[in-house]
């Protein structure tokens, strides 16, 4: 999707481990070694993509037409960070949710056309970005409350997706849900038009492969999540058989 030459793919893949804390670091202080690895990884990926854009060798997302070069490189960096880490979390959350609802897993296994519905409902029930944080650009009135300019607003996506005023039987996992598109998962921020489809497409593709290749998949231990991962709840270990 980024259209990277082979040597760039290898270098960015090597740096990815350091990017794992990128989405959590803004909300939860990281340990010093993690923070240093993150800064080095972001600088490395940014330099790599900026160089490709400047030399006219970028394709894919990093070569969007009508976009300033610096913005194109920034979109590429977002795609690397979000496209990998959020997709990995979304896939694990989807599989965990489906294995907790074996009837839904069996339906998807028997009918791959239900993969899209399964991912959509799993993203609602277990969003890979559990909350979104924004700064108000101007004073606004919202639901009878005044939000002053410069104040931080936090949207609890995890809770909003289970709002009984917005969803019928909100705590139930329902492949046939008619109101699933009302969820707030992956809708925040200027990069959402790029990152949201990227996460959905990759998660759906991975789920199709898993249900075909491992139809009898079962979780055999508790899912362990990273510490200091308030936004993602990033997966540390997900043991299955």
PDB file of C-alpha atoms in Angstrom:
ATOM      1  CA  UNK A   1       0.000   0.000   0.000  1.00  0.00           C
ATOM      2  CA  UNK A   2       2.894   2.344   0.624  1.00  0.00           C
ATOM      3  CA  UNK A   3       4.628   1.255  -2.557  1.00  0.00           C
ATOM      4  CA  UNK A   4       8.014   0.990  -0.873  1.00  0.00           C
ATOM      5  CA  UNK A   5      11.100  -0.363  -2.658  1.00  0.00           C
ATOM      6  CA  UNK A   6      12.480  -3.598  -1.210  1.00  0.00           C
ATOM      7  CA  UNK A   7      15.281  -1.987   0.781  1.00  0.00           C
ATOM      8  CA  UNK A   8      12.879   0.477   2.434  1.00  0.00           C
ATOM      9  CA  UNK A   9      10.490  -2.311   3.384  1.00  0.00           C
ATOM     10  CA  UNK A  10      13.274  -4.111   5.214  1.00  0.00           C
ATOM     11  CA  UNK A  11      14.424  -1.016   7.087  1.00  0.00           C
ATOM     12  CA  UNK A  12      10.913   0.003   8.135  1.00  0.00           C
ATOM     13  CA  UNK A  13      10.133  -3.543   9.263  1.00  0.00           C
ATOM     14  CA  UNK A  14      13.246  -3.466  11.465  1.00  0.00           C
ATOM     15  CA  UNK A  15      12.076  -0.220  13.066  1.00  0.00           C
ATOM     16  CA  UNK A  16       8.508  -1.309  13.668  1.00  0.00           C
ATOM     17  CA  UNK A  17       9.093  -2.822  17.110  1.00  0.00           C
ATOM     18  CA  UNK A  18       9.928   0.648  18.387  1.00  0.00           C
ATOM     19  CA  UNK A  19       6.643   2.023  17.031  1.00  0.00           C
ATOM     20  CA  UNK A  20       4.467  -0.274  19.147  1.00  0.00           C
ATOM     21  CA  UNK A  21       3.916   2.362  21.853  1.00  0.00           C
ATOM     22  CA  UNK A  22       3.229   5.269  19.466  1.00  0.00           C
ATOM     23  CA  UNK A  23      -0.527   5.545  20.054  1.00  0.00           C
ATOM     24  CA  UNK A  24      -0.298   4.975  23.805  1.00  0.00           C
ATOM     25  CA  UNK A  25       2.613   7.321  24.517  1.00  0.00           C
ATOM     26  CA  UNK A  26       0.550  10.485  24.146  1.00  0.00           C
ATOM     27  CA  UNK A  27      -1.787   9.414  26.954  1.00  0.00           C
ATOM     28  CA  UNK A  28       0.346   7.185  29.176  1.00  0.00           C
ATOM     29  CA  UNK A  29       4.029   7.904  29.996  1.00  0.00           C
ATOM     30  CA  UNK A  30       6.297   5.127  28.780  1.00  0.00           C
ATOM     31  CA  UNK A  31       9.469   3.748  30.311  1.00  0.00           C
ATOM     32  CA  UNK A  32      12.660   5.491  29.192  1.00  0.00           C
ATOM     33  CA  UNK A  33      13.910   2.680  26.945  1.00  0.00           C
ATOM     34  CA  UNK A  34      10.494   2.406  25.270  1.00  0.00           C
ATOM     35  CA  UNK A  35      10.294   6.179  24.720  1.00  0.00           C
ATOM     36  CA  UNK A  36      13.785   6.301  23.208  1.00  0.00           C
ATOM     37  CA  UNK A  37      13.031   3.378  20.897  1.00  0.00           C
ATOM     38  CA  UNK A  38       9.799   5.097  19.821  1.00  0.00           C
ATOM     39  CA  UNK A  39      11.503   8.411  18.997  1.00  0.00           C
ATOM     40  CA  UNK A  40      14.248   6.651  17.053  1.00  0.00           C
ATOM     41  CA  UNK A  41      11.706   4.567  15.135  1.00  0.00           C
ATOM     42  CA  UNK A  42       9.504   7.565  14.255  1.00  0.00           C
ATOM     43  CA  UNK A  43      12.545   9.586  13.110  1.00  0.00           C
ATOM     44  CA  UNK A  44      13.759   6.655  11.044  1.00  0.00           C
ATOM     45  CA  UNK A  45      10.441   5.966   9.325  1.00  0.00           C
ATOM     46  CA  UNK A  46       9.833   9.692   8.721  1.00  0.00           C
ATOM     47  CA  UNK A  47      13.286  10.138   7.192  1.00  0.00           C
ATOM     48  CA  UNK A  48      12.828   7.058   5.024  1.00  0.00           C
ATOM     49  CA  UNK A  49       9.473   8.155   3.619  1.00  0.00           C
ATOM     50  CA  UNK A  50      10.447  11.837   3.310  1.00  0.00           C
ATOM     51  CA  UNK A  51      13.491  10.831   1.303  1.00  0.00           C
ATOM     52  CA  UNK A  52      11.441   8.679  -1.064  1.00  0.00           C
ATOM     53  CA  UNK A  53       8.884  11.469  -1.556  1.00  0.00           C
ATOM     54  CA  UNK A  54      11.560  14.115  -2.115  1.00  0.00           C
ATOM     55  CA  UNK A  55      13.350  11.942  -4.703  1.00  0.00           C
ATOM     56  CA  UNK A  56      10.101  11.201  -6.520  1.00  0.00           C
ATOM     57  CA  UNK A  57      10.498   7.482  -5.826  1.00  0.00           C
ATOM     58  CA  UNK A  58       7.420   7.126  -3.618  1.00  0.00           C
ATOM     59  CA  UNK A  59       4.302   5.334  -4.805  1.00  0.00           C
ATOM     60  CA  UNK A  60       1.144   4.201  -3.062  1.00  0.00           C
ATOM     61  CA  UNK A  61      -0.057   6.197  -0.053  1.00  0.00           C
ATOM     62  CA  UNK A  62       3.170   8.197   0.162  1.00  0.00           C
ATOM     63  CA  UNK A  63       2.633   9.593  -3.347  1.00  0.00           C
ATOM     64  CA  UNK A  64      -0.926  10.877  -3.154  1.00  0.00           C
ATOM     65  CA  UNK A  65      -1.647  13.344  -5.916  1.00  0.00           C
ATOM     66  CA  UNK A  66      -2.448  16.903  -4.945  1.00  0.00           C
ATOM     67  CA  UNK A  67      -0.943  16.487  -1.471  1.00  0.00           C
ATOM     68  CA  UNK A  68       2.101  18.511  -0.298  1.00  0.00           C
ATOM     69  CA  UNK A  69       5.218  16.361   0.002  1.00  0.00           C
ATOM     70  CA  UNK A  70       5.499  16.782   3.757  1.00  0.00           C
ATOM     71  CA  UNK A  71       1.850  15.783   4.197  1.00  0.00           C
ATOM     72  CA  UNK A  72       2.287  12.758   1.947  1.00  0.00           C
ATOM     73  CA  UNK A  73       5.199  11.565   4.067  1.00  0.00           C
ATOM     74  CA  UNK A  74       3.181  12.149   7.260  1.00  0.00           C
ATOM     75  CA  UNK A  75       0.280  10.093   5.855  1.00  0.00           C
ATOM     76  CA  UNK A  76       2.760   7.329   5.082  1.00  0.00           C
ATOM     77  CA  UNK A  77       4.058   7.374   8.656  1.00  0.00           C
ATOM     78  CA  UNK A  78       0.484   7.191   9.989  1.00  0.00           C
ATOM     79  CA  UNK A  79      -0.209   4.233   7.731  1.00  0.00           C
ATOM     80  CA  UNK A  80       2.826   2.419   9.123  1.00  0.00           C
ATOM     81  CA  UNK A  81       1.945   3.129  12.762  1.00  0.00           C
ATOM     82  CA  UNK A  82      -1.823   2.655  12.526  1.00  0.00           C
ATOM     83  CA  UNK A  83      -1.867   0.125   9.730  1.00  0.00           C
ATOM     84  CA  UNK A  84       0.333  -2.303  11.649  1.00  0.00           C
ATOM     85  CA  UNK A  85      -0.218  -1.806  15.362  1.00  0.00           C
ATOM     86  CA  UNK A  86      -3.948  -1.028  15.279  1.00  0.00           C
ATOM     87  CA  UNK A  87      -4.571  -3.825  12.775  1.00  0.00           C
ATOM     88  CA  UNK A  88      -2.722  -6.321  14.978  1.00  0.00           C
ATOM     89  CA  UNK A  89      -4.813  -5.275  17.984  1.00  0.00           C
ATOM     90  CA  UNK A  90      -8.036  -5.241  15.956  1.00  0.00           C
ATOM     91  CA  UNK A  91      -7.367  -8.753  14.646  1.00  0.00           C
ATOM     92  CA  UNK A  92      -6.563 -10.157  18.094  1.00  0.00           C
ATOM     93  CA  UNK A  93      -9.624  -8.454  19.596  1.00  0.00           C
ATOM     94  CA  UNK A  94     -11.788  -9.810  16.768  1.00  0.00           C
ATOM     95  CA  UNK A  95     -10.549 -13.369  17.202  1.00  0.00           C
ATOM     96  CA  UNK A  96     -10.889 -13.173  20.983  1.00  0.00           C
ATOM     97  CA  UNK A  97     -14.450 -11.857  20.674  1.00  0.00           C
ATOM     98  CA  UNK A  98     -15.450 -14.498  18.130  1.00  0.00           C
ATOM     99  CA  UNK A  99     -13.956 -17.333  20.172  1.00  0.00           C
ATOM    100  CA  UNK A 100     -16.085 -16.106  23.083  1.00  0.00           C
ATOM    101  CA  UNK A 101     -19.068 -16.398  20.725  1.00  0.00           C
ATOM    102  CA  UNK A 102     -18.494 -19.821  19.109  1.00  0.00           C
ATOM    103  CA  UNK A 103     -21.795 -19.792  17.241  1.00  0.00           C
ATOM    104  CA  UNK A 104     -20.688 -16.641  15.406  1.00  0.00           C
ATOM    105  CA  UNK A 105     -17.258 -18.167  14.682  1.00  0.00           C
ATOM    106  CA  UNK A 106     -18.926 -21.257  13.216  1.00  0.00           C
ATOM    107  CA  UNK A 107     -21.246 -19.150  11.047  1.00  0.00           C
ATOM    108  CA  UNK A 108     -18.296 -17.196   9.629  1.00  0.00           C
ATOM    109  CA  UNK A 109     -16.313 -20.387   9.097  1.00  0.00           C
ATOM    110  CA  UNK A 110     -19.200 -21.881   7.128  1.00  0.00           C
ATOM    111  CA  UNK A 111     -20.030 -18.672   5.265  1.00  0.00           C
ATOM    112  CA  UNK A 112     -16.994 -16.431   4.523  1.00  0.00           C
ATOM    113  CA  UNK A 113     -19.381 -13.727   3.256  1.00  0.00           C
ATOM    114  CA  UNK A 114     -20.050 -12.968   6.939  1.00  0.00           C
ATOM    115  CA  UNK A 115     -16.431 -11.934   7.603  1.00  0.00           C
ATOM    116  CA  UNK A 116     -17.186  -8.256   7.011  1.00  0.00           C
ATOM    117  CA  UNK A 117     -20.107  -8.327   9.458  1.00  0.00           C
ATOM    118  CA  UNK A 118     -18.002 -10.205  11.992  1.00  0.00           C
ATOM    119  CA  UNK A 119     -15.201  -7.653  11.881  1.00  0.00           C
ATOM    120  CA  UNK A 120     -17.647  -4.734  12.032  1.00  0.00           C
ATOM    121  CA  UNK A 121     -19.359  -6.128  15.130  1.00  0.00           C
ATOM    122  CA  UNK A 122     -16.059  -7.029  16.796  1.00  0.00           C
ATOM    123  CA  UNK A 123     -14.768  -3.507  16.205  1.00  0.00           C
ATOM    124  CA  UNK A 124     -17.872  -2.233  17.987  1.00  0.00           C
ATOM    125  CA  UNK A 125     -17.612  -4.613  20.935  1.00  0.00           C
ATOM    126  CA  UNK A 126     -13.811  -4.476  21.331  1.00  0.00           C
ATOM    127  CA  UNK A 127     -12.442  -1.368  19.572  1.00  0.00           C
ATOM    128  CA  UNK A 128      -8.663  -1.339  19.060  1.00  0.00           C
ATOM    129  CA  UNK A 129      -8.621   2.352  20.028  1.00  0.00           C
ATOM    130  CA  UNK A 130     -10.565   2.478  23.271  1.00  0.00           C
ATOM    131  CA  UNK A 131     -10.755   6.251  23.534  1.00  0.00           C
ATOM    132  CA  UNK A 132     -10.033   9.335  21.435  1.00  0.00           C
ATOM    133  CA  UNK A 133      -8.569  12.545  22.888  1.00  0.00           C
ATOM    134  CA  UNK A 134      -9.005  15.964  21.253  1.00  0.00           C
ATOM    135  CA  UNK A 135      -8.428  19.655  22.061  1.00  0.00           C
ATOM    136  CA  UNK A 136     -11.361  22.034  21.451  1.00  0.00           C
ATOM    137  CA  UNK A 137     -10.388  24.700  18.885  1.00  0.00           C
ATOM    138  CA  UNK A 138     -13.205  26.996  20.008  1.00  0.00           C
ATOM    139  CA  UNK A 139     -15.863  27.164  22.694  1.00  0.00           C
ATOM    140  CA  UNK A 140     -18.885  25.022  21.895  1.00  0.00           C
ATOM    141  CA  UNK A 141     -22.106  23.939  23.544  1.00  0.00           C
ATOM    142  CA  UNK A 142     -22.645  20.191  23.464  1.00  0.00           C
ATOM    143  CA  UNK A 143     -25.555  18.367  25.060  1.00  0.00           C
ATOM    144  CA  UNK A 144     -26.110  21.208  27.512  1.00  0.00           C
ATOM    145  CA  UNK A 145     -22.452  21.413  28.472  1.00  0.00           C
ATOM    146  CA  UNK A 146     -19.969  24.181  27.667  1.00  0.00           C
ATOM    147  CA  UNK A 147     -16.624  23.053  26.311  1.00  0.00           C
ATOM    148  CA  UNK A 148     -14.166  25.920  26.469  1.00  0.00           C
ATOM    149  CA  UNK A 149     -11.524  26.619  23.840  1.00  0.00           C
ATOM    150  CA  UNK A 150      -8.313  24.744  24.568  1.00  0.00           C
ATOM    151  CA  UNK A 151      -9.934  22.155  26.828  1.00  0.00           C
ATOM    152  CA  UNK A 152      -9.250  18.474  26.306  1.00  0.00           C
ATOM    153  CA  UNK A 153     -12.182  16.285  25.337  1.00  0.00           C
ATOM    154  CA  UNK A 154     -11.973  12.520  25.711  1.00  0.00           C
ATOM    155  CA  UNK A 155     -14.464  10.310  23.890  1.00  0.00           C
ATOM    156  CA  UNK A 156     -14.780   6.869  25.456  1.00  0.00           C
ATOM    157  CA  UNK A 157     -15.305   4.871  22.281  1.00  0.00           C
ATOM    158  CA  UNK A 158     -15.516   1.619  24.210  1.00  0.00           C
ATOM    159  CA  UNK A 159     -18.493   2.951  26.197  1.00  0.00           C
ATOM    160  CA  UNK A 160     -20.165   4.860  23.356  1.00  0.00           C
ATOM    161  CA  UNK A 161     -20.261   1.680  21.254  1.00  0.00           C
ATOM    162  CA  UNK A 162     -22.414   0.065  23.943  1.00  0.00           C
ATOM    163  CA  UNK A 163     -24.799   2.979  24.447  1.00  0.00           C
ATOM    164  CA  UNK A 164     -28.295   1.480  24.918  1.00  0.00           C
ATOM    165  CA  UNK A 165     -29.803   4.622  23.388  1.00  0.00           C
ATOM    166  CA  UNK A 166     -27.886   3.963  20.168  1.00  0.00           C
ATOM    167  CA  UNK A 167     -27.793   0.163  19.917  1.00  0.00           C
ATOM    168  CA  UNK A 168     -30.365  -2.569  20.478  1.00  0.00           C
ATOM    169  CA  UNK A 169     -29.112  -5.044  23.105  1.00  0.00           C
ATOM    170  CA  UNK A 170     -25.683  -3.309  23.040  1.00  0.00           C
ATOM    171  CA  UNK A 171     -23.751  -5.951  24.999  1.00  0.00           C
ATOM    172  CA  UNK A 172     -24.737  -8.774  22.647  1.00  0.00           C
ATOM    173  CA  UNK A 173     -22.488  -9.835  19.761  1.00  0.00           C
ATOM    174  CA  UNK A 174     -24.820  -9.948  16.763  1.00  0.00           C
ATOM    175  CA  UNK A 175     -23.639 -10.713  13.219  1.00  0.00           C
ATOM    176  CA  UNK A 176     -27.013  -9.562  11.907  1.00  0.00           C
ATOM    177  CA  UNK A 177     -26.993  -6.223  13.737  1.00  0.00           C
ATOM    178  CA  UNK A 178     -28.675  -3.497  11.678  1.00  0.00           C
ATOM    179  CA  UNK A 179     -27.299  -0.564  13.666  1.00  0.00           C
ATOM    180  CA  UNK A 180     -23.620  -1.553  13.671  1.00  0.00           C
ATOM    181  CA  UNK A 181     -22.492   1.298  11.436  1.00  0.00           C
ATOM    182  CA  UNK A 182     -23.420   3.782  14.179  1.00  0.00           C
ATOM    183  CA  UNK A 183     -20.305   2.808  16.141  1.00  0.00           C
ATOM    184  CA  UNK A 184     -17.473   5.312  16.663  1.00  0.00           C
ATOM    185  CA  UNK A 185     -14.566   2.914  16.160  1.00  0.00           C
ATOM    186  CA  UNK A 186     -11.750   4.336  13.985  1.00  0.00           C
ATOM    187  CA  UNK A 187     -13.692   7.483  13.095  1.00  0.00           C
ATOM    188  CA  UNK A 188     -11.584  10.042  14.986  1.00  0.00           C
ATOM    189  CA  UNK A 189      -8.993  12.367  13.514  1.00  0.00           C
ATOM    190  CA  UNK A 190      -8.041  13.739  10.128  1.00  0.00           C
ATOM    191  CA  UNK A 191      -6.301  10.490   9.147  1.00  0.00           C
ATOM    192  CA  UNK A 192      -9.433   8.349   9.596  1.00  0.00           C
ATOM    193  CA  UNK A 193     -10.318   8.273   5.855  1.00  0.00           C
ATOM    194  CA  UNK A 194      -6.961   6.560   5.251  1.00  0.00           C
ATOM    195  CA  UNK A 195      -6.442   4.519   8.391  1.00  0.00           C
ATOM    196  CA  UNK A 196      -9.969   3.183   9.033  1.00  0.00           C
ATOM    197  CA  UNK A 197     -10.354   1.354   5.683  1.00  0.00           C
ATOM    198  CA  UNK A 198      -6.763   0.112   6.002  1.00  0.00           C
ATOM    199  CA  UNK A 199      -7.436  -1.508   9.380  1.00  0.00           C
ATOM    200  CA  UNK A 200     -10.775  -2.986   8.283  1.00  0.00           C
ATOM    201  CA  UNK A 201      -9.444  -4.450   5.018  1.00  0.00           C
ATOM    202  CA  UNK A 202      -6.412  -6.056   6.648  1.00  0.00           C
ATOM    203  CA  UNK A 203      -8.406  -7.434   9.583  1.00  0.00           C
ATOM    204  CA  UNK A 204     -11.010  -8.926   7.249  1.00  0.00           C
ATOM    205  CA  UNK A 205      -8.310 -10.511   5.074  1.00  0.00           C
ATOM    206  CA  UNK A 206      -6.568 -12.050   8.082  1.00  0.00           C
ATOM    207  CA  UNK A 207      -9.839 -13.378   9.517  1.00  0.00           C
ATOM    208  CA  UNK A 208     -10.721 -15.051   6.218  1.00  0.00           C
ATOM    209  CA  UNK A 209      -7.381 -16.869   6.246  1.00  0.00           C
ATOM    210  CA  UNK A 210      -7.697 -17.879   9.909  1.00  0.00           C
ATOM    211  CA  UNK A 211     -11.213 -19.297   9.634  1.00  0.00           C
ATOM    212  CA  UNK A 212     -10.186 -21.312   6.578  1.00  0.00           C
ATOM    213  CA  UNK A 213      -6.768 -22.486   7.757  1.00  0.00           C
ATOM    214  CA  UNK A 214      -7.634 -22.999  11.454  1.00  0.00           C
ATOM    215  CA  UNK A 215     -11.392 -23.664  11.653  1.00  0.00           C
ATOM    216  CA  UNK A 216     -11.045 -25.366  15.050  1.00  0.00           C
ATOM    217  CA  UNK A 217      -9.071 -22.517  16.626  1.00  0.00           C
ATOM    218  CA  UNK A 218      -9.455 -22.250  20.394  1.00  0.00           C
ATOM    219  CA  UNK A 219      -7.912 -20.003  23.029  1.00  0.00           C
ATOM    220  CA  UNK A 220      -5.931 -22.018  25.547  1.00  0.00           C
ATOM    221  CA  UNK A 221      -4.748 -19.314  27.966  1.00  0.00           C
ATOM    222  CA  UNK A 222      -5.666 -15.862  29.174  1.00  0.00           C
ATOM    223  CA  UNK A 223      -4.854 -13.066  26.724  1.00  0.00           C
ATOM    224  CA  UNK A 224      -2.063 -10.910  28.156  1.00  0.00           C
ATOM    225  CA  UNK A 225      -1.989  -7.201  27.316  1.00  0.00           C
ATOM    226  CA  UNK A 226       0.855  -4.726  27.509  1.00  0.00           C
ATOM    227  CA  UNK A 227       1.216  -2.465  30.507  1.00  0.00           C
ATOM    228  CA  UNK A 228       1.091   1.301  29.828  1.00  0.00           C
ATOM    229  CA  UNK A 229      -1.237   0.663  26.885  1.00  0.00           C
ATOM    230  CA  UNK A 230      -4.314   2.630  27.897  1.00  0.00           C
ATOM    231  CA  UNK A 231      -5.394   3.506  24.344  1.00  0.00           C
ATOM    232  CA  UNK A 232      -4.768   0.252  22.508  1.00  0.00           C
ATOM    233  CA  UNK A 233      -4.737  -2.353  25.230  1.00  0.00           C
ATOM    234  CA  UNK A 234      -2.030  -3.828  23.015  1.00  0.00           C
ATOM    235  CA  UNK A 235      -1.598  -7.595  22.945  1.00  0.00           C
ATOM    236  CA  UNK A 236       1.496  -9.062  24.595  1.00  0.00           C
ATOM    237  CA  UNK A 237       0.571 -12.726  24.180  1.00  0.00           C
ATOM    238  CA  UNK A 238      -2.450 -14.511  22.697  1.00  0.00           C
ATOM    239  CA  UNK A 239      -2.045 -18.264  23.053  1.00  0.00           C
ATOM    240  CA  UNK A 240      -4.260 -20.472  20.883  1.00  0.00           C
ATOM    241  CA  UNK A 241      -4.361 -24.064  19.692  1.00  0.00           C
TER     242      UNK A 241
END
